[in-house]
């Protein structure tokens, strides 16, 4: 474990143009991506930007970090696309085989930014997404001969050549002034997206923090992806209890905004990470390692995926911690502590769980 660099990293630009930019995290920068078979990427669309239709080699969870826009989703074997209005806080589960496009409205004052985290265990490259573009300079039909394209689409070869070569851009474009795209449908959104900033809170601790958990109950599509997720917001100088995933899952965390400190402890009581984090950082907690975070004055907000659709965590501090369940005699013997020290220890954190507000 000590040889694996757990340092949180920022994403690097992969490609882009007038319409926006696609960023990704590479296993070369963040080795845990390959070890955990996890991919991470961000799409940033300028006003009028359109991410061309594509499909991926990985199931993903998408989270809208900023802005408002439209997402088109074509599920496998569907005869019609779903067109969904998306805004900051929305999370969507995108299983294998879905074709998606994303659009930022031409009149938008800010960029539309979407985070993608997912499982790359069946991908071309461990720890990295490969997106297959349907159109554009790198579209899959540029690889077929005009004979094949013409036969597939029932077009004359001259028309097939014209259609395939008419979009010179790759991946992301900016739509022409006055060009209209489909209007979103409220019916299409049902069951496809959950807004984590508006959903009922699973945990709400005054001056401590709040959590919304995505699972098969509130977003059934996560079952198709095989991932769980949560949005966590902790207040200034608050602490997130030391804890670990007790079902062998990896926890992949993207820090949205704010800053703070993170410590991770692994086998043999070794601290394998002690670092400062800020918005834009991505890091991965190895299986069974214990992690804790303390926010700076600005607070700290993060979105995580967990590599199981209904994750279970054990905490090592607070009223729901393992220590509150262990008998006093075992606790005394384990710490080699006096009964008085055991009583003092047990008397603390009787009302606090998961998040601890500053004293």
XYZ file of C-alpha atoms in Angstrom:
359
model
C 0.000 0.000 0.000
C 2.785 2.422 0.882
C 4.144 2.156 -2.664
C 0.879 3.351 -4.243
C 0.618 7.114 -4.627
C -2.779 8.165 -3.228
C -2.224 11.900 -3.766
C -5.437 13.606 -5.010
C -5.142 14.954 -8.555
C -6.776 17.468 -10.880
C -8.078 16.338 -14.285
C -6.120 17.109 -17.469
C -7.535 18.405 -20.750
C -8.061 15.610 -23.282
C -9.647 17.545 -26.164
C -11.896 20.508 -26.870
C -12.731 23.529 -28.997
C -15.193 26.416 -29.246
C -18.000 24.292 -27.811
C -16.178 23.194 -24.677
C -13.588 20.858 -23.223
C -13.366 17.230 -22.099
C -11.037 16.532 -19.159
C -9.963 13.176 -17.750
C -7.913 11.609 -14.992
C -5.196 9.229 -16.137
C -3.876 6.159 -14.286
C -0.415 7.588 -15.009
C -1.239 10.471 -12.655
C -3.532 8.583 -10.263
C -2.401 4.920 -10.089
C -5.361 3.870 -7.912
C -7.630 4.327 -10.932
C -6.080 1.289 -12.611
C -5.903 -0.742 -9.393
C -9.548 -0.043 -8.553
C -10.738 -0.226 -12.182
C -12.338 3.210 -11.922
C -12.525 5.979 -14.511
C -13.041 9.699 -13.988
C -13.741 12.549 -16.428
C -15.335 16.003 -16.655
C -17.211 17.619 -19.517
C -17.351 21.427 -19.642
C -19.651 22.947 -22.274
C -19.610 26.622 -23.221
C -22.848 28.437 -24.083
C -24.270 26.661 -27.133
C -21.862 23.741 -26.730
C -22.954 20.260 -27.780
C -21.178 17.038 -26.835
C -21.871 14.890 -29.879
C -23.723 11.565 -29.485
C -21.442 8.830 -28.161
C -21.408 5.616 -26.174
C -18.834 4.424 -23.665
C -17.054 1.203 -22.732
C -17.987 1.779 -19.059
C -21.062 2.156 -16.884
C -21.009 5.573 -15.188
C -22.666 7.876 -12.721
C -22.906 11.480 -13.935
C -23.170 14.455 -11.570
C -23.887 18.012 -12.737
C -21.367 20.253 -10.994
C -22.480 23.568 -12.476
C -25.027 25.142 -14.801
C -28.203 24.063 -16.565
C -28.673 22.263 -19.849
C -30.085 19.277 -21.684
C -29.091 15.629 -21.864
C -30.242 13.163 -24.486
C -30.224 9.460 -23.581
C -30.962 6.516 -25.874
C -31.279 3.320 -23.863
C -30.378 -0.018 -25.503
C -33.139 -1.173 -27.892
C -35.144 2.007 -27.291
C -37.016 3.451 -30.279
C -36.949 7.032 -28.956
C -34.479 9.124 -27.017
C -35.193 10.586 -23.597
C -34.533 14.319 -23.472
C -33.908 15.506 -19.925
C -33.411 18.956 -18.440
C -30.386 18.870 -16.116
C -29.087 21.362 -13.561
C -26.541 21.610 -10.771
C -26.990 18.782 -8.258
C -28.513 16.304 -10.720
C -27.152 12.766 -10.748
C -27.819 10.244 -13.513
C -26.893 6.570 -13.801
C -25.654 5.674 -17.300
C -25.410 1.899 -17.865
C -23.489 0.111 -20.587
C -24.790 0.663 -24.088
C -26.528 4.021 -23.631
C -25.934 6.712 -26.231
C -25.817 10.225 -24.779
C -25.469 13.817 -25.906
C -25.182 16.931 -23.724
C -26.033 20.537 -24.541
C -25.535 23.892 -22.841
C -28.161 26.456 -23.845
C -26.901 29.252 -26.159
C -28.142 31.920 -23.738
C -26.474 30.314 -20.696
C -24.324 32.755 -18.664
C -22.066 29.967 -17.343
C -20.525 26.704 -18.472
C -22.382 23.424 -18.013
C -19.980 21.086 -16.171
C -20.640 17.369 -15.658
C -18.556 14.892 -13.669
C -18.390 11.233 -14.752
C -17.217 8.440 -12.439
C -17.542 4.786 -13.364
C -16.424 1.180 -13.482
C -13.767 0.303 -16.076
C -13.487 -3.414 -15.293
C -14.783 -4.232 -18.810
C -13.229 -1.232 -20.536
C -10.511 -1.112 -23.180
C -8.127 0.428 -20.637
C -8.257 -0.181 -16.910
C -8.822 3.123 -15.115
C -9.828 5.148 -18.180
C -13.014 5.664 -20.197
C -13.076 5.212 -23.958
C -15.942 7.073 -25.627
C -17.033 5.991 -29.090
C -18.197 8.996 -31.125
C -21.033 8.411 -33.589
C -20.258 11.492 -35.733
C -17.465 13.970 -36.349
C -13.837 13.625 -37.384
C -13.329 10.680 -35.016
C -16.806 9.187 -35.537
C -17.002 5.456 -36.090
C -18.473 5.859 -39.574
C -15.299 7.579 -40.771
C -13.705 4.144 -40.424
C -16.173 2.322 -42.684
C -15.854 2.389 -46.444
C -18.406 4.456 -48.362
C -19.843 1.179 -49.698
C -20.598 -0.043 -46.189
C -21.989 3.316 -45.045
C -24.142 3.670 -48.144
C -25.545 0.153 -47.753
C -26.189 0.620 -44.024
C -28.081 3.907 -44.458
C -29.559 3.182 -47.898
C -27.812 6.193 -49.406
C -25.959 6.727 -52.634
C -22.224 6.566 -51.981
C -21.861 10.262 -52.865
C -24.476 11.190 -50.253
C -22.837 8.877 -47.686
C -19.484 10.600 -48.229
C -21.096 14.015 -47.868
C -22.933 13.083 -44.654
C -19.959 11.421 -42.938
C -17.539 14.244 -43.803
C -19.890 17.179 -43.125
C -18.919 17.457 -39.430
C -15.192 18.307 -39.248
C -15.140 18.792 -35.465
C -14.439 16.013 -32.987
C -16.395 15.243 -29.820
C -17.655 18.735 -28.962
C -19.100 21.438 -31.233
C -20.831 24.773 -30.876
C -24.244 24.810 -32.540
C -25.048 27.449 -35.129
C -26.958 30.552 -34.130
C -30.689 29.893 -34.332
C -30.252 26.108 -34.519
C -32.801 24.362 -32.293
C -32.409 21.133 -30.324
C -35.218 19.047 -28.768
C -37.049 20.435 -25.746
C -36.708 18.374 -22.540
C -39.635 16.367 -21.200
C -40.609 16.034 -17.529
C -41.880 12.517 -18.265
C -38.504 11.516 -19.698
C -36.750 12.658 -16.521
C -38.783 10.365 -14.270
C -36.581 7.617 -12.822
C -33.558 8.823 -14.785
C -32.228 11.619 -12.555
C -32.170 12.647 -8.905
C -31.242 16.124 -7.717
C -29.003 15.647 -4.693
C -29.391 19.276 -3.590
C -33.185 18.920 -3.391
C -33.584 15.280 -2.307
C -34.483 14.363 1.303
C -31.392 14.243 3.508
C -30.236 10.871 4.788
C -28.094 12.564 7.435
C -28.527 16.125 8.723
C -26.381 17.258 11.661
C -26.579 20.867 12.802
C -23.278 22.700 12.225
C -21.815 19.341 11.184
C -22.909 18.161 7.761
C -25.481 16.670 5.447
C -25.601 13.583 3.223
C -27.780 12.410 0.361
C -27.205 8.774 -0.638
C -28.002 7.486 -4.128
C -29.043 3.861 -4.151
C -31.493 1.492 -5.806
C -34.377 2.985 -3.799
C -34.205 6.595 -5.005
C -32.440 6.064 -8.353
C -33.174 2.502 -9.542
C -30.843 2.838 -12.551
C -27.805 2.631 -10.259
C -28.479 -1.116 -10.079
C -27.752 -1.310 -13.814
C -24.459 0.493 -13.278
C -23.479 -1.469 -10.141
C -22.436 1.651 -8.241
C -23.713 3.636 -5.286
C -23.056 7.335 -4.760
C -23.472 10.132 -2.260
C -23.224 13.893 -1.960
C -21.670 15.099 1.300
C -21.486 18.680 2.541
C -19.721 19.450 5.822
C -19.587 22.836 7.493
C -16.518 24.892 8.323
C -14.049 23.122 10.648
C -16.351 20.076 10.926
C -14.974 16.549 10.890
C -16.166 13.474 9.037
C -15.828 10.474 11.342
C -13.071 7.945 10.614
C -14.746 5.093 8.762
C -14.364 2.346 6.202
C -16.397 0.467 3.636
C -17.177 -2.897 5.171
C -18.198 -4.641 1.938
C -14.828 -4.492 0.142
C -15.865 -1.514 -1.974
C -13.615 1.282 -3.209
C -14.655 4.842 -2.453
C -13.898 7.369 -5.211
C -14.239 10.992 -4.109
C -14.363 14.195 -6.139
C -14.122 17.401 -4.113
C -16.593 19.909 -5.561
C -15.751 23.003 -3.550
C -14.171 24.142 -0.310
C -10.977 22.729 1.139
C -9.707 20.660 4.053
C -7.443 17.879 5.260
C -7.712 14.179 4.555
C -5.996 11.308 6.332
C -6.098 7.650 5.298
C -4.764 4.811 7.453
C -4.091 1.330 6.099
C -2.717 -1.975 7.334
C -0.400 -2.080 10.355
C -1.673 1.316 11.484
C 0.307 3.128 8.793
C -0.889 6.538 7.648
C -0.844 6.215 3.870
C -2.171 9.697 3.099
C -2.124 13.010 4.942
C -2.831 15.875 2.599
C -4.728 19.064 1.901
C -7.549 18.873 -0.667
C -9.522 21.460 -2.614
C -12.225 21.696 -5.250
C -11.351 19.764 -8.411
C -9.306 17.054 -6.648
C -10.105 13.363 -7.157
C -8.872 10.614 -4.860
C -9.578 6.961 -4.157
C -9.678 5.221 -0.789
C -8.281 1.660 -1.010
C -10.487 -1.167 0.225
C -10.791 -1.504 4.016
C -8.607 1.552 4.650
C -9.986 4.055 7.158
C -10.488 7.646 5.994
C -11.356 10.878 7.786
C -11.707 14.498 6.657
C -11.673 17.875 8.424
C -12.971 20.945 6.590
C -11.255 24.311 6.529
C -13.237 27.454 7.405
C -14.939 27.389 3.980
C -16.434 23.925 4.545
C -16.008 20.980 2.197
C -18.324 19.380 -0.344
C -17.721 16.171 -2.235
C -19.435 13.641 -4.509
C -18.408 9.997 -4.222
C -19.152 6.747 -5.955
C -18.823 3.449 -4.137
C -18.268 0.256 -6.113
C -21.466 -1.401 -4.896
C -25.053 -0.166 -5.469
C -26.049 -0.257 -1.768
C -22.888 0.518 0.219
C -22.413 -0.167 3.940
C -19.976 1.813 6.090
C -18.619 1.286 9.579
C -17.584 4.305 11.637
C -14.965 4.400 14.348
C -16.202 7.473 16.207
C -19.602 8.855 17.207
C -22.729 7.328 18.734
C -23.089 4.771 15.919
C -19.436 3.733 16.055
C -18.058 0.261 16.616
C -16.708 1.415 20.002
C -20.180 2.081 21.365
C -21.147 -1.516 20.558
C -18.080 -3.191 22.078
C -18.374 -4.181 25.743
C -16.503 -2.088 28.367
C -14.346 -5.033 29.420
C -13.119 -5.682 25.883
C -12.498 -1.981 25.320
C -10.448 -1.752 28.558
C -8.355 -4.774 27.635
C -7.905 -3.683 24.023
C -6.627 -0.211 24.937
C -4.921 -1.446 28.110
C -6.880 1.365 29.787
C -8.159 1.917 33.311
C -11.922 1.644 33.991
C -11.944 5.404 34.542
C -10.432 6.058 31.127
C -12.886 3.616 29.535
C -15.817 5.474 31.131
C -14.434 8.828 29.949
C -13.970 7.478 26.425
C -17.464 5.974 26.289
C -19.071 9.132 27.673
C -17.972 11.164 24.661
C -19.791 11.575 21.340
C -23.091 10.240 22.715
C -25.142 12.586 20.535
C -22.872 12.943 17.499
C -22.844 10.644 14.493
C -20.717 10.679 11.357
C -20.064 14.473 11.447
C -18.614 16.384 14.377
C -19.093 20.132 14.591
C -16.167 22.147 15.966
C -16.115 22.587 19.746
